[in-house]
mmCIF file of C-alpha atoms in Angstrom:
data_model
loop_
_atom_site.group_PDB
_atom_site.id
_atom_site.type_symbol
_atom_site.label_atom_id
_atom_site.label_comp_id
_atom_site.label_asym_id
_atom_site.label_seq_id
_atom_site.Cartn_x
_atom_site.Cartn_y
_atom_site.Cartn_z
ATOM 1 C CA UNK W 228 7.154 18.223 -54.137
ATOM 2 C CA UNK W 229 5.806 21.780 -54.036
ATOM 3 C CA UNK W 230 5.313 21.697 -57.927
ATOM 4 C CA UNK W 231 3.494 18.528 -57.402
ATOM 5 C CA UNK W 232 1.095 20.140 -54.542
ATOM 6 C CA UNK W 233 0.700 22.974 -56.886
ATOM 7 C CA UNK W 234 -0.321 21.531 -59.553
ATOM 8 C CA UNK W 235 -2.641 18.987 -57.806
ATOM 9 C CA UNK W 236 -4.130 21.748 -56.180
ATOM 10 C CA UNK W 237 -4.784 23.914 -59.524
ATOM 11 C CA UNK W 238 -6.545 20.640 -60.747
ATOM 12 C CA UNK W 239 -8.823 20.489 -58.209
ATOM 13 C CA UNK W 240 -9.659 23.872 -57.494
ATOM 14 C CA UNK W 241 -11.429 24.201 -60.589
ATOM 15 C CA UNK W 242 -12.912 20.808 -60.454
ATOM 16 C CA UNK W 243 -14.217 21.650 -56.826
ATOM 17 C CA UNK W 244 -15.633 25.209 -58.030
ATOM 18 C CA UNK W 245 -17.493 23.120 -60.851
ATOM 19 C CA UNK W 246 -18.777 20.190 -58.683
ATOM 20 C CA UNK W 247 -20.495 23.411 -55.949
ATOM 21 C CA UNK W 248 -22.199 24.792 -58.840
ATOM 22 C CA UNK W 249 -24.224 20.972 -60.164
ATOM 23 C CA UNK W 250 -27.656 20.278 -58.776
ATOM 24 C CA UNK W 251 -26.528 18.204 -56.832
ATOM 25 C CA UNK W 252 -24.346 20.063 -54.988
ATOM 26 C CA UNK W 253 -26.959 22.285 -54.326
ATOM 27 C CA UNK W 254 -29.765 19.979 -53.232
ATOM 28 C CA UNK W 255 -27.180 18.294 -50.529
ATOM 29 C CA UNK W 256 -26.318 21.434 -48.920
ATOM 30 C CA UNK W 257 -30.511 23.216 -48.341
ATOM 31 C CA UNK W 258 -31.225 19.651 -47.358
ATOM 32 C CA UNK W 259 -28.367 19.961 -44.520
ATOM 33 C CA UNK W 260 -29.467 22.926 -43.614
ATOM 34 C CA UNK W 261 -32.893 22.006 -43.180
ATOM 35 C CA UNK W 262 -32.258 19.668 -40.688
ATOM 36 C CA UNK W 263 -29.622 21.655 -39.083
ATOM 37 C CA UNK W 264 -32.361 23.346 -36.418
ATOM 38 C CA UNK W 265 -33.864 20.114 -35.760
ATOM 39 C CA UNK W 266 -30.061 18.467 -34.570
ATOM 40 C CA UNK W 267 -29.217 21.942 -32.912
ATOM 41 C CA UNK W 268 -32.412 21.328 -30.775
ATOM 42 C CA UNK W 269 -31.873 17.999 -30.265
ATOM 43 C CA UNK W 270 -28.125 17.988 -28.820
ATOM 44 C CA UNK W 271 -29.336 21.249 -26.542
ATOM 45 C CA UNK W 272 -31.851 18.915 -25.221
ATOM 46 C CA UNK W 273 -29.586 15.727 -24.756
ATOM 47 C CA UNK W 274 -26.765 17.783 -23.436
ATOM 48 C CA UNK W 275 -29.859 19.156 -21.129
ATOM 49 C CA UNK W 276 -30.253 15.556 -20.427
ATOM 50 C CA UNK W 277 -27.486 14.489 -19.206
ATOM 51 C CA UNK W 278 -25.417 17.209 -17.650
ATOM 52 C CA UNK W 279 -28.456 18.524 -15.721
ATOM 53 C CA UNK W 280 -31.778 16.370 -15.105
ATOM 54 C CA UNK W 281 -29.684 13.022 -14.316
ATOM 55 C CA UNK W 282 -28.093 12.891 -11.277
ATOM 56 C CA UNK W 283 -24.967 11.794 -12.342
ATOM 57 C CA UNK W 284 -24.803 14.210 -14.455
ATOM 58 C CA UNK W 285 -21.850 16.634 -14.610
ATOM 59 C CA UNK W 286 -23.526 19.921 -13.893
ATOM 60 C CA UNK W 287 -26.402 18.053 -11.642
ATOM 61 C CA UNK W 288 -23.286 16.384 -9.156
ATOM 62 C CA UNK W 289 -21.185 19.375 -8.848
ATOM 63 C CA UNK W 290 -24.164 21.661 -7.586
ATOM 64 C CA UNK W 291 -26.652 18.686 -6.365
ATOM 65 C CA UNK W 292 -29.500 19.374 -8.233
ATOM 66 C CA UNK W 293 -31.699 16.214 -7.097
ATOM 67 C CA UNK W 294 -31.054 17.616 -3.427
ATOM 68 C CA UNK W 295 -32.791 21.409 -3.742
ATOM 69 C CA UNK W 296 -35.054 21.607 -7.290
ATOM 70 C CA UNK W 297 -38.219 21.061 -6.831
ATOM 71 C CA UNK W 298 -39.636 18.210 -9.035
ATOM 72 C CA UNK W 299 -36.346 17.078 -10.667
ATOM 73 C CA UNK W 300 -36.807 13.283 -11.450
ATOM 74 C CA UNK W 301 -39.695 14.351 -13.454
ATOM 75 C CA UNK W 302 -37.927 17.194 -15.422
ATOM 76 C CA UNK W 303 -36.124 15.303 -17.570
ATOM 77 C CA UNK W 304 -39.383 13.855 -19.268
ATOM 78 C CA UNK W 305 -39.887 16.437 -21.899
ATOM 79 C CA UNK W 306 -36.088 16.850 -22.454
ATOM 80 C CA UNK W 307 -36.331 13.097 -23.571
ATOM 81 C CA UNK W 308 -38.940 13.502 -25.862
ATOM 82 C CA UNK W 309 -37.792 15.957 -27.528
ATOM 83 C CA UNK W 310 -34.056 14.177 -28.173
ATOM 84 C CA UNK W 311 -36.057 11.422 -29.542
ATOM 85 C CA UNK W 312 -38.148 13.469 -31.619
ATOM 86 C CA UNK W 313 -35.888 15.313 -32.874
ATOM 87 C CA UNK W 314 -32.136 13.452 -32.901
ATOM 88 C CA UNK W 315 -34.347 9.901 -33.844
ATOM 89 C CA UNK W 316 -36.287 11.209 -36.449
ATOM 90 C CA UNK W 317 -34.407 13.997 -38.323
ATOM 91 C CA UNK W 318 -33.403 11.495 -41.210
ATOM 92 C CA UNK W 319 -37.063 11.926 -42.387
ATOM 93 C CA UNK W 320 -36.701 15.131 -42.303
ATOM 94 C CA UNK W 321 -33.553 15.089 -44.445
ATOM 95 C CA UNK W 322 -35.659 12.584 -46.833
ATOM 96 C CA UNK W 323 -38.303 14.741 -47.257
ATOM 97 C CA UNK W 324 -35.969 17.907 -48.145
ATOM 98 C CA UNK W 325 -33.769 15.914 -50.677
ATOM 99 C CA UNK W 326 -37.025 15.042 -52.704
ATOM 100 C CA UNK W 327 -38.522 18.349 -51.844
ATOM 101 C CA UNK W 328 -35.292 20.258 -53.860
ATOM 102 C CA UNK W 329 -34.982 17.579 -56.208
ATOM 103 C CA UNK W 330 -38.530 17.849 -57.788
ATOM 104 C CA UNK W 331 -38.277 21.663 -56.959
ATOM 105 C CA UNK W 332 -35.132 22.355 -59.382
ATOM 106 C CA UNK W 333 -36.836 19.926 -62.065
ATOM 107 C CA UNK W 334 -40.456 21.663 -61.785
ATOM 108 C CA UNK W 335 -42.266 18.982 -60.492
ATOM 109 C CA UNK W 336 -44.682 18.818 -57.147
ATOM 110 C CA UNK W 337 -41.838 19.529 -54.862
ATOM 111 C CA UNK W 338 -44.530 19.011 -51.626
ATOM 112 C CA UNK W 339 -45.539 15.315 -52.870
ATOM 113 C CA UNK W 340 -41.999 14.445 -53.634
ATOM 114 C CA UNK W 341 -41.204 14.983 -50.509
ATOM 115 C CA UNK W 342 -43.940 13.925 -48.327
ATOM 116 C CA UNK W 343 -43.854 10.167 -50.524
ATOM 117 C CA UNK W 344 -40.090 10.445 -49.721
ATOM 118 C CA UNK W 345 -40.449 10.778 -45.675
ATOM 119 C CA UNK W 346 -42.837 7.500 -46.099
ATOM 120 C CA UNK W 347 -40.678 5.544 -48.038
ATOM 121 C CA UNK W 348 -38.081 5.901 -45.301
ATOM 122 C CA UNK W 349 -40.084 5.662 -42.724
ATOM 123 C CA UNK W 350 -41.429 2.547 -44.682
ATOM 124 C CA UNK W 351 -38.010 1.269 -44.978
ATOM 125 C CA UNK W 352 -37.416 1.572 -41.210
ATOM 126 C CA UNK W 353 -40.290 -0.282 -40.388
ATOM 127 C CA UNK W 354 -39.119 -3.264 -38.328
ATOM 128 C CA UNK W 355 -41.981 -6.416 -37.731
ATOM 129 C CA UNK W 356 -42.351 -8.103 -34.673
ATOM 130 C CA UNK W 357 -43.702 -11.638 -33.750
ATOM 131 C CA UNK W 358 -46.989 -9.862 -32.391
ATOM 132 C CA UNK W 359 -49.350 -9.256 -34.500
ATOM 133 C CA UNK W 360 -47.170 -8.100 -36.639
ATOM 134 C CA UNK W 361 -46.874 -4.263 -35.059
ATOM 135 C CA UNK W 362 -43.180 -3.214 -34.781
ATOM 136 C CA UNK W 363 -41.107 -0.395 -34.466
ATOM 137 C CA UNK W 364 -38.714 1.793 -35.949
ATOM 138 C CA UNK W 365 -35.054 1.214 -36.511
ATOM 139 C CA UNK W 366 -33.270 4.687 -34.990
ATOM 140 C CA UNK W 367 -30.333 4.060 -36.829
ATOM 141 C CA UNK W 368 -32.351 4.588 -40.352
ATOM 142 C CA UNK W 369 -34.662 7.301 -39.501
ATOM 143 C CA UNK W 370 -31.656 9.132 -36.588
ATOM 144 C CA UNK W 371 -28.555 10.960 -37.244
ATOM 145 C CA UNK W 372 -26.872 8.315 -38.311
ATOM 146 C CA UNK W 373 -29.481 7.275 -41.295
ATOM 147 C CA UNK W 374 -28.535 11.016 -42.987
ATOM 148 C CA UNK W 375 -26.665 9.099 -45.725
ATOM 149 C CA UNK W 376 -29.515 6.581 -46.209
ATOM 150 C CA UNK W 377 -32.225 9.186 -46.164
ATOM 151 C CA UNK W 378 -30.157 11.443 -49.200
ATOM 152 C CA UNK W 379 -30.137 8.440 -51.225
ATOM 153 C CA UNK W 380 -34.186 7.692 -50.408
ATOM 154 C CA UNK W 381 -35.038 11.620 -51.208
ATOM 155 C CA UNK W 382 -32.712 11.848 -54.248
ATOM 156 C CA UNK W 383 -34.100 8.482 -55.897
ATOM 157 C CA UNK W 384 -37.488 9.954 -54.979
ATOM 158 C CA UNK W 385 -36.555 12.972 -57.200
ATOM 159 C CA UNK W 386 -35.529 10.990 -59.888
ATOM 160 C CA UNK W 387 -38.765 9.034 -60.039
ATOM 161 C CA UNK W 388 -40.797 12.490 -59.853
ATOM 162 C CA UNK W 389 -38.465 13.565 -62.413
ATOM 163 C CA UNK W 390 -38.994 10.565 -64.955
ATOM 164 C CA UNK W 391 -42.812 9.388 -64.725
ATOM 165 C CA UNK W 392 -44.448 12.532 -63.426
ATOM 166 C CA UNK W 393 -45.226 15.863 -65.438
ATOM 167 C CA UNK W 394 -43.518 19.892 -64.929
ATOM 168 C CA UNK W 395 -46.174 21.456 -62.933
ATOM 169 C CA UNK W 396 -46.246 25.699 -63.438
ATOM 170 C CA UNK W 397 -45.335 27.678 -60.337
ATOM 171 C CA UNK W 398 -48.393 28.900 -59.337
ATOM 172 C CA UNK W 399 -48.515 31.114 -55.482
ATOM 173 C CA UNK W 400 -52.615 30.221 -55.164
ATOM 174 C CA UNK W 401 -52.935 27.459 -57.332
ATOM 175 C CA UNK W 402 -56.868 26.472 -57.762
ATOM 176 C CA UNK W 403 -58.086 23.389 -56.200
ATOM 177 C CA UNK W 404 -58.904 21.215 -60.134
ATOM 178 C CA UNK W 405 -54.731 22.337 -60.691
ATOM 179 C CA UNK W 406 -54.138 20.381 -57.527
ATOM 180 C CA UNK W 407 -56.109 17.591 -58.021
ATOM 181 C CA UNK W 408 -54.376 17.234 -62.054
ATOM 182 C CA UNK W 409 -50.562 17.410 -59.817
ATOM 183 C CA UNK W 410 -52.238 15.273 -57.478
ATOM 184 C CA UNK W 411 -52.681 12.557 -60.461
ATOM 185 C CA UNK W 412 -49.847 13.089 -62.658
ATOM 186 C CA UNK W 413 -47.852 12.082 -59.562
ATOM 187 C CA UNK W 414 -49.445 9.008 -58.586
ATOM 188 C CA UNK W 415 -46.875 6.982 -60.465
ATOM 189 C CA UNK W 416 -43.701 7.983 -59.454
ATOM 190 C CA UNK W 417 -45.819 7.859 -55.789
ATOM 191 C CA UNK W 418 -46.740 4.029 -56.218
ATOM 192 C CA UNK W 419 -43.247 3.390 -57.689
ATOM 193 C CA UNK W 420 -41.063 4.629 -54.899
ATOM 194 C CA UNK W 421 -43.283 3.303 -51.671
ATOM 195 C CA UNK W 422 -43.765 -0.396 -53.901
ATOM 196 C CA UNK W 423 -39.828 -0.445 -53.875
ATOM 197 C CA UNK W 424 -39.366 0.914 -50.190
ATOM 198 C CA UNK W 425 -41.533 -1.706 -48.983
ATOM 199 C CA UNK W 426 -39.416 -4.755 -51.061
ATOM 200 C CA UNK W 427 -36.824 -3.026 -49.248
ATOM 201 C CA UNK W 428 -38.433 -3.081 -45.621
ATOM 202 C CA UNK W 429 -39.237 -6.898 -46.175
ATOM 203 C CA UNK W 430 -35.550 -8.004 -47.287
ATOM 204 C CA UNK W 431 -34.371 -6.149 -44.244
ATOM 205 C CA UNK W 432 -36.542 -7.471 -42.023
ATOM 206 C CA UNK W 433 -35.201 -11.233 -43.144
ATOM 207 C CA UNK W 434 -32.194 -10.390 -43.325
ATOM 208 C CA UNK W 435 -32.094 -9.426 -39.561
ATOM 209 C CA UNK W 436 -34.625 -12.557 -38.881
ATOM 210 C CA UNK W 437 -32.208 -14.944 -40.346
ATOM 211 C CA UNK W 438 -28.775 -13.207 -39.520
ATOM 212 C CA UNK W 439 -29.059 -9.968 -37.347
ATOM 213 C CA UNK W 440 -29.290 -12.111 -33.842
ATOM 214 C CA UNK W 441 -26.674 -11.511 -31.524
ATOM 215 C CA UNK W 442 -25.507 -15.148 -31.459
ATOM 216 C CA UNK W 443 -25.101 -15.111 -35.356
ATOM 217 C CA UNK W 444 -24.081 -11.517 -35.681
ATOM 218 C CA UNK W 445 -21.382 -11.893 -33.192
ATOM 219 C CA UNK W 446 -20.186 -15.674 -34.994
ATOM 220 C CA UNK W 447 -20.133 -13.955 -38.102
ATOM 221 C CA UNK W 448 -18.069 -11.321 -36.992
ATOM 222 C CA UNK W 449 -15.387 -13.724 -35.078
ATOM 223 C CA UNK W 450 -15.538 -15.729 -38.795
ATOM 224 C CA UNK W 451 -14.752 -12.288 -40.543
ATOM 225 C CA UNK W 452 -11.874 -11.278 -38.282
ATOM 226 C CA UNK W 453 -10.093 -14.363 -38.267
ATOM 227 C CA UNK W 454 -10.288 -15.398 -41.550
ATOM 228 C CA UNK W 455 -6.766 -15.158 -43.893
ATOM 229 C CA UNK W 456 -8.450 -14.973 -47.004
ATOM 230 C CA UNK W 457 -7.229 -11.557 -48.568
ATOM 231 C CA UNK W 458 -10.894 -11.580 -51.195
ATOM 232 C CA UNK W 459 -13.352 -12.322 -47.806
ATOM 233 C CA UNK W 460 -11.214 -9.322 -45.770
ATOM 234 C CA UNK W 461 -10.999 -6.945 -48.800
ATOM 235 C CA UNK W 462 -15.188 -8.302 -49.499
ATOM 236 C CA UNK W 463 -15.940 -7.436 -45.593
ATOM 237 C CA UNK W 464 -14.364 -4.349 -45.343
ATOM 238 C CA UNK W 465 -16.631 -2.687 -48.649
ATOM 239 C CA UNK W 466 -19.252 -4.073 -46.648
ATOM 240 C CA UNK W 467 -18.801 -2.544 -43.570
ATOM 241 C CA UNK W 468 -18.076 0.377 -45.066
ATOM 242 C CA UNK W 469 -20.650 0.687 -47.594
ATOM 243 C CA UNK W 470 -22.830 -0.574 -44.022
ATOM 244 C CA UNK W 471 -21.633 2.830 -41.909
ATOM 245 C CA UNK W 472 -22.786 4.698 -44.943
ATOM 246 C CA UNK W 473 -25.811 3.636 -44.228
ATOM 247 C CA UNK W 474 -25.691 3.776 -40.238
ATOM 248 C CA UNK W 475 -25.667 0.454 -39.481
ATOM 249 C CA UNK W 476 -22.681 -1.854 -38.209
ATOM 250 C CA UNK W 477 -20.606 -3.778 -40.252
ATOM 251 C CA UNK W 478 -18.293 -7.155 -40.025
ATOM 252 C CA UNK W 479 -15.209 -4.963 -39.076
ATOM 253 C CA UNK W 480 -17.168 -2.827 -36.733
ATOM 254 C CA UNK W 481 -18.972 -2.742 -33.194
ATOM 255 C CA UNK W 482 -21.631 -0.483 -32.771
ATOM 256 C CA UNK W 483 -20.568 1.848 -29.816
ATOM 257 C CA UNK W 484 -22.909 3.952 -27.581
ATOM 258 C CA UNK W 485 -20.796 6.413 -26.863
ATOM 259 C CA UNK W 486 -23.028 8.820 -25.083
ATOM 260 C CA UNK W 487 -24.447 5.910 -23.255
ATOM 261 C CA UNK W 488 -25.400 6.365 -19.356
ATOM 262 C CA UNK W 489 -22.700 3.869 -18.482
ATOM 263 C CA UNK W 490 -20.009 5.965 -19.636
ATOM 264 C CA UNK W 491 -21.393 9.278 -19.039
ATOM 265 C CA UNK W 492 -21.138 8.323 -15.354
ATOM 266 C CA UNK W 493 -17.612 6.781 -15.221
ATOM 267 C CA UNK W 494 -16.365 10.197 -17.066
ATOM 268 C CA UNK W 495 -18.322 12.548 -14.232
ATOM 269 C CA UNK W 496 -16.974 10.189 -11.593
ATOM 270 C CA UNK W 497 -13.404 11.137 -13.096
ATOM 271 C CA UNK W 498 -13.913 14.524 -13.136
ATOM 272 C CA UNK W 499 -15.422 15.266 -9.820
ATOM 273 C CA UNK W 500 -12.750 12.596 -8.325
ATOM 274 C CA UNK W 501 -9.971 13.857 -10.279
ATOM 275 C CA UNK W 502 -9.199 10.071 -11.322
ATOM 276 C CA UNK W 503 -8.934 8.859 -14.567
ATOM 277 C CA UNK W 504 -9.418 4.927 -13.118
ATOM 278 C CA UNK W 505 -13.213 4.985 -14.361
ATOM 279 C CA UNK W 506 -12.722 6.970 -17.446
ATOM 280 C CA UNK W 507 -11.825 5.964 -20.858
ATOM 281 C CA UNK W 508 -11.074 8.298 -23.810
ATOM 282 C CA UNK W 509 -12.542 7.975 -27.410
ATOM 283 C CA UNK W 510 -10.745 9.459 -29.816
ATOM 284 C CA UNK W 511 -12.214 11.049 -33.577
ATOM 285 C CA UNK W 512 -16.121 10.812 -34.016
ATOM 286 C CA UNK W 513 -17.695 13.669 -31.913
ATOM 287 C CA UNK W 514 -14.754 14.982 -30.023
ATOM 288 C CA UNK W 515 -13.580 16.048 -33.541
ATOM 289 C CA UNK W 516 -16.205 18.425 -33.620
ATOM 290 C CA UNK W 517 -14.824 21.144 -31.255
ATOM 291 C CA UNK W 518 -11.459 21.263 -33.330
ATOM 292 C CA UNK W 519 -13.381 21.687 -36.647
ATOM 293 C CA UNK W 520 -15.204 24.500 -34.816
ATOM 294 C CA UNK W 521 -12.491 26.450 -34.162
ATOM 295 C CA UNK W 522 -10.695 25.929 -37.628
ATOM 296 C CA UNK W 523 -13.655 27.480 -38.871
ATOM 297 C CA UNK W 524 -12.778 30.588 -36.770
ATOM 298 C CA UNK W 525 -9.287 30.567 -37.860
ATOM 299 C CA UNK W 526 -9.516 29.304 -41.469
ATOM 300 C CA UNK W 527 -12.778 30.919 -43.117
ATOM 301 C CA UNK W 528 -14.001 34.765 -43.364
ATOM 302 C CA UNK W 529 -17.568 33.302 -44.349
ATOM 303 C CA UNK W 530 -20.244 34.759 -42.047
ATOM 304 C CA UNK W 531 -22.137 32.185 -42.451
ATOM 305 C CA UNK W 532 -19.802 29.600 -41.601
ATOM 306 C CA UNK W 533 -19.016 32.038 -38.127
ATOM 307 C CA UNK W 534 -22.634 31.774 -37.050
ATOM 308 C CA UNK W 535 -23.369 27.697 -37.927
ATOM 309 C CA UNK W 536 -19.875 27.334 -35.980
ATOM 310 C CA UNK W 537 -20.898 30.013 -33.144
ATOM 311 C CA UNK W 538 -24.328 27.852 -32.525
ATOM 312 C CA UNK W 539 -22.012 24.598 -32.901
ATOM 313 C CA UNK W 540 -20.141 25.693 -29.808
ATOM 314 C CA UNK W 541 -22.357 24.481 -27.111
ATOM 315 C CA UNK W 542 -22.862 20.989 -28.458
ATOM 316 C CA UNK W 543 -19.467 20.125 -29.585
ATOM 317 C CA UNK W 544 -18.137 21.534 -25.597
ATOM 318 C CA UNK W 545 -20.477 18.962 -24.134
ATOM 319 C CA UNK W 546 -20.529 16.069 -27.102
#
């Protein structure tokens, strides 16, 4: 058995060390870490949220904030706009830094690339309404959750740049005409990539027209569960899985709000009452976070690994 770890580990190794050096490799890991300020804001500001400007809050109970600060149901007005802002929309950003690093590393206009890439997901996202046909956004594509979805948008906007547009020259001042040419030599790969994000907006909106309803979702998912077919359980779980990939739900899966009021309270009413009657654990997901947090002190000698995990402490205490 150890010869067998050994050698499975001297295989990989080298495979691993290869696979960190490829593009894309590369173009995953600056677009991480150019969202990583935007979800470090965001969970300050949620955690924020709901330990101290809601009264049931953990921090807000213990001292009874809502008795002696001045102001505080209005406080937490800014805190919520910025979670949203930040937490709801940082798949754009990681969208926009996928194309941006694509194009860059294949010399083409890195700034288009990745502004045409934020559309397109935002595009994507879009969902229609019966009124006048102004919708909103769906959180779960353009939020934390739509990271996966958002690599794939800004990596096949890369490509596009890539194939139909021309190498620009790194200029530091380029001149307005050199502009303009960029400007033109990417309208293709432009036109290309927001054409196919809105045939992808429109199936999605049918698809949750004709299917996404809570009546159908939740028959489908009673018709999925208790079916003994071993093709339809092996064909729903790839589908739910490929589904989570994405940040959305799947046959096999309810979509839990685990940081929702409802349970925020029942855990503070726990810990202030020292009862676990109202409480209910969750275990995995988020709660992982704090363990992976301190292997990272004990496993790695990386500094920078010590100061994303130092900044990671706060959040993954309170997550």
């Amino acid at each position: 058995m150890w010869l067998d770890e050994q050698r499975l580990i001297q295989r990989l190794v080298p495979r691993l060390l290869r696979f960190r050096q490829t593009n894309f490799y590369r173009i995953i890991q600056r677009t991480l870490m150019l969202t990583f300020p935007f979800i470090l804001i965001g969970t300050v500001s949620q955690i924020i949220q709901l330990t101290v400007l809601t009264k049931t809050g953990f921090i807000a109970s213990i001292f009874h904030l809502s008795k002696w600060v001045p102001y505080y149901r209005y406080l937490h007005y800014p805190f919520d706009s910025l979670t949203t802002l930040t937490l709801n929309g940082v798949a754009v950003v990681a969208a926009f830094g996928a194309a941006k690093y694509h194009a860059k590393l294949n010399q083409r206009d890195d700034q288009l690339a990745g502004l045409t890439a934020a559309i397109a997901l935002l595009i994507v996202a879009y969902q229609y309404t019966n009124q006048n046909q102004i919708g909103v956004f769906n959180t779960l594509l353009i939020g934390t959750n739509g990271l996966t979805g958002a690599l794939i948008v800004g990596g096949l906007t890369g490509l596009l740049f890539k194939w139909f547009s021309k190498p620009v020259p790194a200029q530091s001042s380029p001149h307005t005409a050199d502009i303009l040419t960029r400007t033109f030599s990417s309208l293709l790969p432009m036109a290309l990539i927001l054409v196919l994000a809105v045939l992808v907006s429109l199936a999605l909106n049918w698809l949750m027209i004709i299917t996404y309803s809570a009546e159908s979702w939740s028959a489908f998912q009673k018709y999925a569960t208790t079916s003994h077919s071993l093709w339809l359980t092996f064909g729903m779980a790839v589908v739910t899985l490929l589904l989570e990939i994405l940040g959305l739900a799947g046959p096999y899966q309810e979509r839990l709000v685990t940081n929702s009021a409802t349970m925020t309270a029942n855990l503070n009413y726990a810990l202030t009452h020292h009862s676990a009657y109202h409480a209910f654990g969750t275990f995995g997901g988020t709660g992982m976070l704090l363990a992976l947090v301190i292997a990272i002190y004990i496993g790695s000698n990386n500094h920078n690994y010590h100061v994303v995990a130092r900044w990671s402490l706060l959040p993954a205490l309170f997550k």
